[in-house]
Structure formats: C-alpha cells, structure tokens
C-alpha cells in the first residue's frame, strides 16, 4: 500500500480527533469548570473563609425554606395541570377529527417565541389591578402570587408537554386497536387498555420536563410572583440584592439537584417510550365521533384562546398611549429612551447570531466525530454532550461569574463581553442542539462516505459530497433554533449583563419593574417579531434546500 493511499485515512483520523477534542474541551471549559467553581463558592463565607456555614444556614433561614417549599408547590401543581391538559390537547391533535388543528399547532408555538416573562406580563394586562378585566367589570382580582405564577407557568410549559405527549400518541400502532375492535372492546376499554399504557412514558417525560422548566424559570416569577418567593428569585436576591455569593451558590446547587434527577428520569422514560415502537407499525387514523370531537375541540380551543389572548394583549399594549388610562393608538412606545434605547435589541441580535454560528460549528464537529468513533469513547462523548440539559440557566449564568470574573486567569478576558454571553446561551441549549445534529448525522449513508474514500476522494470531498448535502437541513434548523432561543432567554444571562452590555429580555424586565409597562410590551413585541421572522426564514430556506437534498440522495 502506497503512502498516497494512506493519506485519506490519516487525514480522516486527524479530522475525527479534532472534531472530538475541541468541542469536548469547550464543554469542559464552559460547563464543567464553571459548575465546579459554583460548588466551591458554596463553601466560601462572606468574610472569605471556608466552611459549611452556608449550608447550615439553610435550616435557620425561614425565607429560604419558604422559597424552596413554594417552588416545589408551584412546580408540582403546574406539572399535574400541564400533563392533564397537555394530554387532552395532544389527544385532540392525534386522535380526533376536530377542525382547526393547523391553527392549534401554530398557536402552541407562540409561548416558545417570546421570553418567559411575556406570559406573566400578559396576565397582568388582563387580570392585574390595571388589567382589562378590572376595567370592564370592576372586579378586583389579585393575580400576584401563587395563582398568577401558576397560570403563567402553565401557559409557558404547556406547549412542550403537548409536543412530548403528541409524539407518544403518534407512536401507537393501529393494529392493536383493530384487534381490540374484533374482540368487541368498547371505546373506553381501548382508551384505558391501549392508549394510556402506550402513552405512559410520554406522560412521565412530559411531567418531568414541565417540572424542570417550572422550578428553574425566573422570568414569570420576576414579573408576577410578587411576595411569593421561589428559589429562582431567591438566587437573584442573594446575588444581586445582598451580594451574598456563597448563599446564592447554595441555592443554585439546591436548584440543580432536582433538575438533574428529573432530567435523568425523563431520559430513561423517553428511551423506554420510543423503544417500544415496532417495525412496520400502522399509524392510527381516527374516525369522526361528534361528541368526542366536540369535547376535545372545546378544551383545545379554550387553551388556544388563552394563549392568543396573552400574547395579543402584550402586542396591543405596545401600541396604546398610557395603559390602561389612555388606550388610543400610538407608536411612541417604540421610541424607547430608557434602558439603553434600542441598543439591547442590537446587542441581542449580535449575541444570538454569534451563539448560532459557534453552536453550529461545534455541534456539527462533535456529531461528526461521535459518529466516527465507537465503544466507550462514543458513549463518553454522548454523556458529556447531554449533561448541560440538567443545568438551569440561572445556575449556569451564576457559575460564569465565578469562573470568568477572576483576573488571575486568562479566561478573565471573556468576562463582560458579548462572546461570553453567546457562549452561555449556546451551552444552555447545547443538549437539544446536539441531539438534533446527531439525528441528522445518522441519516448520512455510511456507504456513500466509504465509496468516496475508495475512489480516492479527499476528506473535503467526503464532507462536501456525502455529509453536507444530507445534513444541511439539520444544520440550518440547529442554527435557527440557537438563534431564536438566544433571542428570548432570560435566566441564563441575567447575571452576565452590564450597564454597557444589556439584552432585550433583561430590558423588558427592567422596564416593567420601573413602571414603563407599555415600553416593556413594545420591547416584547420587537423580540416576538424578530423570532417569528427567523422562524419564517428557516421554513423558507428549508423548503428551498430540501428538494436539492432529495435529488442528491436519489
């Protein structure tokens, strides 16, 4: 065998090694190392000494214990409600013939296209002391506290519960229902003996996802919780209000533990759910049943109306002169002169674009490397890549303060820069991007890569002729996913913004706290418009490149 024939193989080995090493190094520096610093900081006392006093103080701090209990109560309540309502909506989409399914699917995306605090802001515009309901009826509704936080968390987490349960219902096999019909089973018997058992792991996954989202959410709690303290706001209070970084770290670790446990259980249940699919299964095609379809349609339309009302009232409030006293139309709210003007919008666009670019490069590299290694190395890569999903955004952002705000390390150069915020956003959503990219990478035919290698093609030709044509739609989807999530995230960046480097979602919170509710609504409307535009562009580009991919595949 000639040296020339060895070059492609050696070059590919070098490429695979680089694709594994550099993204893994990034995970160590920007996830593992910061989490180590927050663990160390939890033992650091206010006077700089080390000890267990911060942990001991938990039992003697009634406010902290109350915040922990409140977080548990609202998270469990939200989870139970979202699982039940999410199942009803998912069942409407998959097992009924109700009209308006396409509209329902679009509406369910709306809470994902805005910062989490928009749900709380919308509820204040509708049910608050100066809300529409009070203006129209005179009813004095106290929406602050547990009830308001519960409602805002429900509408924020419900779409994700629906998507998970819907995927579980879609995994059913019509042959089981046909066999049950032949045996004379009633509709209720099929529901309890086939539908629910088949969806149980999907319900479990949805429950733990909702629990994790709720217990770690900061946006809604900051806007509508009032005096109802939860762990997310307690971290912010300890760090930003009292400058007690040690206690803030302890609260962060407390918040991290249930998130890790729930993520692990959700992963196990997801694997079991989708491991039950049989080859050649026949999808369930529902037949029209008027009473059933009407009941589930009513439930779905109710939640669809609520979600639309919450988003619509925020957009409406951005165009009124003085909420709720002067409801005449104006564009003045978009001429924001406080909170840095429009600079936070431009900064957020820049940060989101950088996060998407860095994320696509690193995720593509890691997925390519993971596909071309095997055994324990492949399992280790997968484990490291999915670990960030269990880290709440607040905890990750707080850990970046300890890890990068240290002048004695070279990493200090990143502190206070847009690059660091972009990296924080990327690693906050690293797991979702990695799993998506791996799904696309597995679709690349291994035989095609081997043929190009056998014909003497270079590594560049393998990438351009075999890999990229198949994975281009996935790369594009991951890019826009990272961009859109970076536009709306709040919890991961709340500790990293500075007066010179503010972000749009944080500005919404500050404007609302300062009483500029119409300007806060205007900022929210701009964010929603940008994210919706990005989503439309994604669908446009996907529609253009998918046919090309199909031609190359054929």
PDB file of N, CA, C and O in Angstrom, residues 446-491:
ATOM      1  N   UNK A 446     -23.413   5.742   5.500  1.00  0.00           N
ATOM      2  CA  UNK A 446     -22.005   5.393   5.700  1.00  0.00           C
ATOM      3  C   UNK A 446     -21.396   4.834   4.415  1.00  0.00           C
ATOM      4  O   UNK A 446     -20.220   5.068   4.119  1.00  0.00           O
ATOM      5  N   UNK A 447     -22.207   4.122   3.635  1.00  0.00           N
ATOM      6  CA  UNK A 447     -21.698   3.523   2.398  1.00  0.00           C
ATOM      7  C   UNK A 447     -21.232   4.589   1.416  1.00  0.00           C
ATOM      8  O   UNK A 447     -20.251   4.384   0.681  1.00  0.00           O
ATOM      9  N   UNK A 448     -21.911   5.731   1.395  1.00  0.00           N
ATOM     10  CA  UNK A 448     -21.532   6.804   0.471  1.00  0.00           C
ATOM     11  C   UNK A 448     -20.163   7.375   0.836  1.00  0.00           C
ATOM     12  O   UNK A 448     -19.340   7.655  -0.050  1.00  0.00           O
ATOM     13  N   UNK A 449     -19.905   7.538   2.124  1.00  0.00           N
ATOM     14  CA  UNK A 449     -18.589   8.014   2.561  1.00  0.00           C
ATOM     15  C   UNK A 449     -17.504   7.000   2.172  1.00  0.00           C
ATOM     16  O   UNK A 449     -16.413   7.384   1.715  1.00  0.00           O
ATOM     17  N   UNK A 450     -17.810   5.713   2.347  1.00  0.00           N
ATOM     18  CA  UNK A 450     -16.820   4.684   2.017  1.00  0.00           C
ATOM     19  C   UNK A 450     -16.530   4.645   0.519  1.00  0.00           C
ATOM     20  O   UNK A 450     -15.384   4.437   0.101  1.00  0.00           O
ATOM     21  N   UNK A 451     -17.559   4.856  -0.308  1.00  0.00           N
ATOM     22  CA  UNK A 451     -17.346   4.865  -1.754  1.00  0.00           C
ATOM     23  C   UNK A 451     -16.421   6.003  -2.157  1.00  0.00           C
ATOM     24  O   UNK A 451     -15.493   5.822  -2.955  1.00  0.00           O
ATOM     25  N   UNK A 452     -16.648   7.189  -1.600  1.00  0.00           N
ATOM     26  CA  UNK A 452     -15.795   8.334  -1.932  1.00  0.00           C
ATOM     27  C   UNK A 452     -14.368   8.085  -1.472  1.00  0.00           C
ATOM     28  O   UNK A 452     -13.400   8.412  -2.182  1.00  0.00           O
ATOM     29  N   UNK A 453     -14.199   7.479  -0.318  1.00  0.00           N
ATOM     30  CA  UNK A 453     -12.850   7.141   0.159  1.00  0.00           C
ATOM     31  C   UNK A 453     -12.180   6.133  -0.765  1.00  0.00           C
ATOM     32  O   UNK A 453     -10.997   6.258  -1.087  1.00  0.00           O
ATOM     33  N   UNK A 454     -12.926   5.106  -1.187  1.00  0.00           N
ATOM     34  CA  UNK A 454     -12.347   4.079  -2.059  1.00  0.00           C
ATOM     35  C   UNK A 454     -11.933   4.647  -3.420  1.00  0.00           C
ATOM     36  O   UNK A 454     -10.984   4.169  -4.053  1.00  0.00           O
ATOM     37  N   UNK A 455     -12.662   5.678  -3.877  1.00  0.00           N
ATOM     38  CA  UNK A 455     -12.332   6.307  -5.150  1.00  0.00           C
ATOM     39  C   UNK A 455     -11.214   7.340  -5.023  1.00  0.00           C
ATOM     40  O   UNK A 455     -10.884   8.021  -5.995  1.00  0.00           O
ATOM     41  N   UNK A 456     -10.636   7.436  -3.814  1.00  0.00           N
ATOM     42  CA  UNK A 456      -9.516   8.358  -3.613  1.00  0.00           C
ATOM     43  C   UNK A 456      -9.922   9.770  -3.290  1.00  0.00           C
ATOM     44  O   UNK A 456      -9.098  10.691  -3.363  1.00  0.00           O
ATOM     45  N   UNK A 457     -11.175   9.976  -2.934  1.00  0.00           N
ATOM     46  CA  UNK A 457     -11.627  11.317  -2.597  1.00  0.00           C
ATOM     47  C   UNK A 457     -11.022  11.804  -1.293  1.00  0.00           C
ATOM     48  O   UNK A 457     -10.790  11.027  -0.360  1.00  0.00           O
ATOM     49  N   UNK A 458     -10.761  13.089  -1.206  1.00  0.00           N
ATOM     50  CA  UNK A 458     -10.191  13.688  -0.003  1.00  0.00           C
ATOM     51  C   UNK A 458     -11.257  13.835   1.075  1.00  0.00           C
ATOM     52  O   UNK A 458     -12.458  13.631   0.829  1.00  0.00           O
ATOM     53  N   UNK A 459     -10.801  14.210   2.264  1.00  0.00           N
ATOM     54  CA  UNK A 459     -11.734  14.450   3.359  1.00  0.00           C
ATOM     55  C   UNK A 459     -12.694  15.581   2.989  1.00  0.00           C
ATOM     56  O   UNK A 459     -13.885  15.540   3.311  1.00  0.00           O
ATOM     57  N   UNK A 460     -12.187  16.578   2.292  1.00  0.00           N
ATOM     58  CA  UNK A 460     -13.034  17.687   1.861  1.00  0.00           C
ATOM     59  C   UNK A 460     -14.150  17.195   0.952  1.00  0.00           C
ATOM     60  O   UNK A 460     -15.293  17.635   1.072  1.00  0.00           O
ATOM     61  N   UNK A 461     -13.838  16.274   0.031  1.00  0.00           N
ATOM     62  CA  UNK A 461     -14.853  15.744  -0.861  1.00  0.00           C
ATOM     63  C   UNK A 461     -15.888  14.908  -0.102  1.00  0.00           C
ATOM     64  O   UNK A 461     -17.069  14.921  -0.439  1.00  0.00           O
ATOM     65  N   UNK A 462     -15.431  14.188   0.912  1.00  0.00           N
ATOM     66  CA  UNK A 462     -16.377  13.418   1.731  1.00  0.00           C
ATOM     67  C   UNK A 462     -17.373  14.358   2.399  1.00  0.00           C
ATOM     68  O   UNK A 462     -18.585  14.108   2.415  1.00  0.00           O
ATOM     69  N   UNK A 463     -16.849  15.467   2.953  1.00  0.00           N
ATOM     70  CA  UNK A 463     -17.726  16.412   3.632  1.00  0.00           C
ATOM     71  C   UNK A 463     -18.678  17.108   2.671  1.00  0.00           C
ATOM     72  O   UNK A 463     -19.878  17.224   2.943  1.00  0.00           O
ATOM     73  N   UNK A 464     -18.153  17.580   1.546  1.00  0.00           N
ATOM     74  CA  UNK A 464     -18.979  18.370   0.622  1.00  0.00           C
ATOM     75  C   UNK A 464     -19.924  17.512  -0.217  1.00  0.00           C
ATOM     76  O   UNK A 464     -21.015  17.961  -0.568  1.00  0.00           O
ATOM     77  N   UNK A 465     -19.518  16.274  -0.551  1.00  0.00           N
ATOM     78  CA  UNK A 465     -20.325  15.441  -1.438  1.00  0.00           C
ATOM     79  C   UNK A 465     -21.197  14.424  -0.709  1.00  0.00           C
ATOM     80  O   UNK A 465     -22.220  13.977  -1.256  1.00  0.00           O
ATOM     81  N   UNK A 466     -20.813  14.030   0.492  1.00  0.00           N
ATOM     82  CA  UNK A 466     -21.561  12.984   1.203  1.00  0.00           C
ATOM     83  C   UNK A 466     -22.268  13.501   2.449  1.00  0.00           C
ATOM     84  O   UNK A 466     -23.436  13.194   2.682  1.00  0.00           O
ATOM     85  N   UNK A 467     -21.571  14.300   3.257  1.00  0.00           N
ATOM     86  CA  UNK A 467     -22.116  14.683   4.556  1.00  0.00           C
ATOM     87  C   UNK A 467     -23.022  15.910   4.452  1.00  0.00           C
ATOM     88  O   UNK A 467     -24.196  15.867   4.836  1.00  0.00           O
ATOM     89  N   UNK A 468     -22.481  17.004   3.939  1.00  0.00           N
ATOM     90  CA  UNK A 468     -23.219  18.264   3.942  1.00  0.00           C
ATOM     91  C   UNK A 468     -24.539  18.216   3.172  1.00  0.00           C
ATOM     92  O   UNK A 468     -25.538  18.790   3.634  1.00  0.00           O
ATOM     93  N   UNK A 469     -24.623  17.568   1.998  1.00  0.00           N
ATOM     94  CA  UNK A 469     -25.922  17.544   1.303  1.00  0.00           C
ATOM     95  C   UNK A 469     -27.036  16.895   2.116  1.00  0.00           C
ATOM     96  O   UNK A 469     -28.198  17.292   2.011  1.00  0.00           O
ATOM     97  N   UNK A 470     -26.686  15.903   2.923  1.00  0.00           N
ATOM     98  CA  UNK A 470     -27.709  15.211   3.709  1.00  0.00           C
ATOM     99  C   UNK A 470     -28.048  15.947   4.997  1.00  0.00           C
ATOM    100  O   UNK A 470     -29.194  15.912   5.457  1.00  0.00           O
ATOM    101  N   UNK A 471     -27.049  16.599   5.591  1.00  0.00           N
ATOM    102  CA  UNK A 471     -27.250  17.183   6.911  1.00  0.00           C
ATOM    103  C   UNK A 471     -27.542  18.677   6.839  1.00  0.00           C
ATOM    104  O   UNK A 471     -27.792  19.311   7.867  1.00  0.00           O
ATOM    105  N   UNK A 472     -27.558  19.265   5.651  1.00  0.00           N
ATOM    106  CA  UNK A 472     -27.778  20.713   5.524  1.00  0.00           C
ATOM    107  C   UNK A 472     -29.085  21.169   6.185  1.00  0.00           C
ATOM    108  O   UNK A 472     -29.090  22.184   6.897  1.00  0.00           O
ATOM    109  N   UNK A 473     -30.228  20.475   5.978  1.00  0.00           N
ATOM    110  CA  UNK A 473     -31.453  20.915   6.666  1.00  0.00           C
ATOM    111  C   UNK A 473     -31.320  20.890   8.185  1.00  0.00           C
ATOM    112  O   UNK A 473     -31.842  21.776   8.866  1.00  0.00           O
ATOM    113  N   UNK A 474     -30.624  19.893   8.717  1.00  0.00           N
ATOM    114  CA  UNK A 474     -30.432  19.815  10.166  1.00  0.00           C
ATOM    115  C   UNK A 474     -29.558  20.957  10.659  1.00  0.00           C
ATOM    116  O   UNK A 474     -29.842  21.574  11.695  1.00  0.00           O
ATOM    117  N   UNK A 475     -28.479  21.250   9.938  1.00  0.00           N
ATOM    118  CA  UNK A 475     -27.593  22.356  10.308  1.00  0.00           C
ATOM    119  C   UNK A 475     -28.367  23.665  10.332  1.00  0.00           C
ATOM    120  O   UNK A 475     -28.241  24.478  11.260  1.00  0.00           O
ATOM    121  N   UNK A 476     -29.193  23.865   9.320  1.00  0.00           N
ATOM    122  CA  UNK A 476     -29.989  25.091   9.257  1.00  0.00           C
ATOM    123  C   UNK A 476     -30.985  25.161  10.412  1.00  0.00           C
ATOM    124  O   UNK A 476     -31.161  26.218  11.034  1.00  0.00           O
ATOM    125  N   UNK A 477     -31.612  24.051  10.734  1.00  0.00           N
ATOM    126  CA  UNK A 477     -32.578  24.023  11.837  1.00  0.00           C
ATOM    127  C   UNK A 477     -31.905  24.325  13.165  1.00  0.00           C
ATOM    128  O   UNK A 477     -32.436  25.082  13.988  1.00  0.00           O
ATOM    129  N   UNK A 478     -30.729  23.748  13.394  1.00  0.00           N
ATOM    130  CA  UNK A 478     -29.996  23.988  14.642  1.00  0.00           C
ATOM    131  C   UNK A 478     -29.566  25.449  14.725  1.00  0.00           C
ATOM    132  O   UNK A 478     -29.624  26.068  15.799  1.00  0.00           O
ATOM    133  N   UNK A 479     -29.130  26.015  13.604  1.00  0.00           N
ATOM    134  CA  UNK A 479     -28.725  27.430  13.594  1.00  0.00           C
ATOM    135  C   UNK A 479     -29.877  28.320  14.044  1.00  0.00           C
ATOM    136  O   UNK A 479     -29.721  29.174  14.933  1.00  0.00           O
ATOM    137  N   UNK A 480     -31.042  28.146  13.440  1.00  0.00           N
ATOM    138  CA  UNK A 480     -32.174  28.996  13.791  1.00  0.00           C
ATOM    139  C   UNK A 480     -32.694  28.682  15.185  1.00  0.00           C
ATOM    140  O   UNK A 480     -33.181  29.583  15.892  1.00  0.00           O
ATOM    141  N   UNK A 481     -32.613  27.422  15.614  1.00  0.00           N
ATOM    142  CA  UNK A 481     -33.011  27.086  16.981  1.00  0.00           C
ATOM    143  C   UNK A 481     -32.168  27.845  17.998  1.00  0.00           C
ATOM    144  O   UNK A 481     -32.707  28.470  18.932  1.00  0.00           O
ATOM    145  N   UNK A 482     -30.856  27.821  17.840  1.00  0.00           N
ATOM    146  CA  UNK A 482     -29.973  28.529  18.764  1.00  0.00           C
ATOM    147  C   UNK A 482     -30.191  30.032  18.699  1.00  0.00           C
ATOM    148  O   UNK A 482     -30.167  30.724  19.723  1.00  0.00           O
ATOM    149  N   UNK A 483     -30.406  30.547  17.497  1.00  0.00           N
ATOM    150  CA  UNK A 483     -30.643  31.991  17.347  1.00  0.00           C
ATOM    151  C   UNK A 483     -31.926  32.402  18.066  1.00  0.00           C
ATOM    152  O   UNK A 483     -31.941  33.378  18.835  1.00  0.00           O
ATOM    153  N   UNK A 484     -33.005  31.666  17.841  1.00  0.00           N
ATOM    154  CA  UNK A 484     -34.290  32.040  18.425  1.00  0.00           C
ATOM    155  C   UNK A 484     -34.291  31.890  19.938  1.00  0.00           C
ATOM    156  O   UNK A 484     -34.824  32.741  20.658  1.00  0.00           O
ATOM    157  N   UNK A 485     -33.683  30.821  20.460  1.00  0.00           N
ATOM    158  CA  UNK A 485     -33.646  30.644  21.906  1.00  0.00           C
ATOM    159  C   UNK A 485     -32.758  31.702  22.570  1.00  0.00           C
ATOM    160  O   UNK A 485     -33.051  32.160  23.681  1.00  0.00           O
ATOM    161  N   UNK A 486     -31.684  32.106  21.892  1.00  0.00           N
ATOM    162  CA  UNK A 486     -30.829  33.162  22.441  1.00  0.00           C
ATOM    163  C   UNK A 486     -31.556  34.502  22.470  1.00  0.00           C
ATOM    164  O   UNK A 486     -31.289  35.336  23.338  1.00  0.00           O
ATOM    165  N   UNK A 487     -32.457  34.714  21.524  1.00  0.00           N
ATOM    166  CA  UNK A 487     -33.210  35.964  21.495  1.00  0.00           C
ATOM    167  C   UNK A 487     -34.141  36.096  22.697  1.00  0.00           C
ATOM    168  O   UNK A 487     -34.380  37.206  23.193  1.00  0.00           O
ATOM    169  N   UNK A 488     -34.679  34.991  23.193  1.00  0.00           N
ATOM    170  CA  UNK A 488     -35.727  35.067  24.218  1.00  0.00           C
ATOM    171  C   UNK A 488     -35.254  34.651  25.607  1.00  0.00           C
ATOM    172  O   UNK A 488     -35.993  34.839  26.575  1.00  0.00           O
ATOM    173  N   UNK A 489     -34.061  34.103  25.740  1.00  0.00           N
ATOM    174  CA  UNK A 489     -33.636  33.597  27.044  1.00  0.00           C
ATOM    175  C   UNK A 489     -33.403  34.740  28.022  1.00  0.00           C
ATOM    176  O   UNK A 489     -32.963  35.828  27.650  1.00  0.00           O
ATOM    177  N   UNK A 490     -33.702  34.474  29.281  1.00  0.00           N
ATOM    178  CA  UNK A 490     -33.531  35.468  30.342  1.00  0.00           C
ATOM    179  C   UNK A 490     -32.705  34.936  31.494  1.00  0.00           C
ATOM    180  O   UNK A 490     -31.743  35.573  31.934  1.00  0.00           O
ATOM    181  N   UNK A 491     -33.061  33.757  31.979  1.00  0.00           N
ATOM    182  CA  UNK A 491     -32.436  33.247  33.201  1.00  0.00           C
ATOM    183  C   UNK A 491     -30.939  33.043  33.044  1.00  0.00           C
ATOM    184  O   UNK A 491     -30.166  33.329  33.966  1.00  0.00           O
TER     185      UNK A 491
END
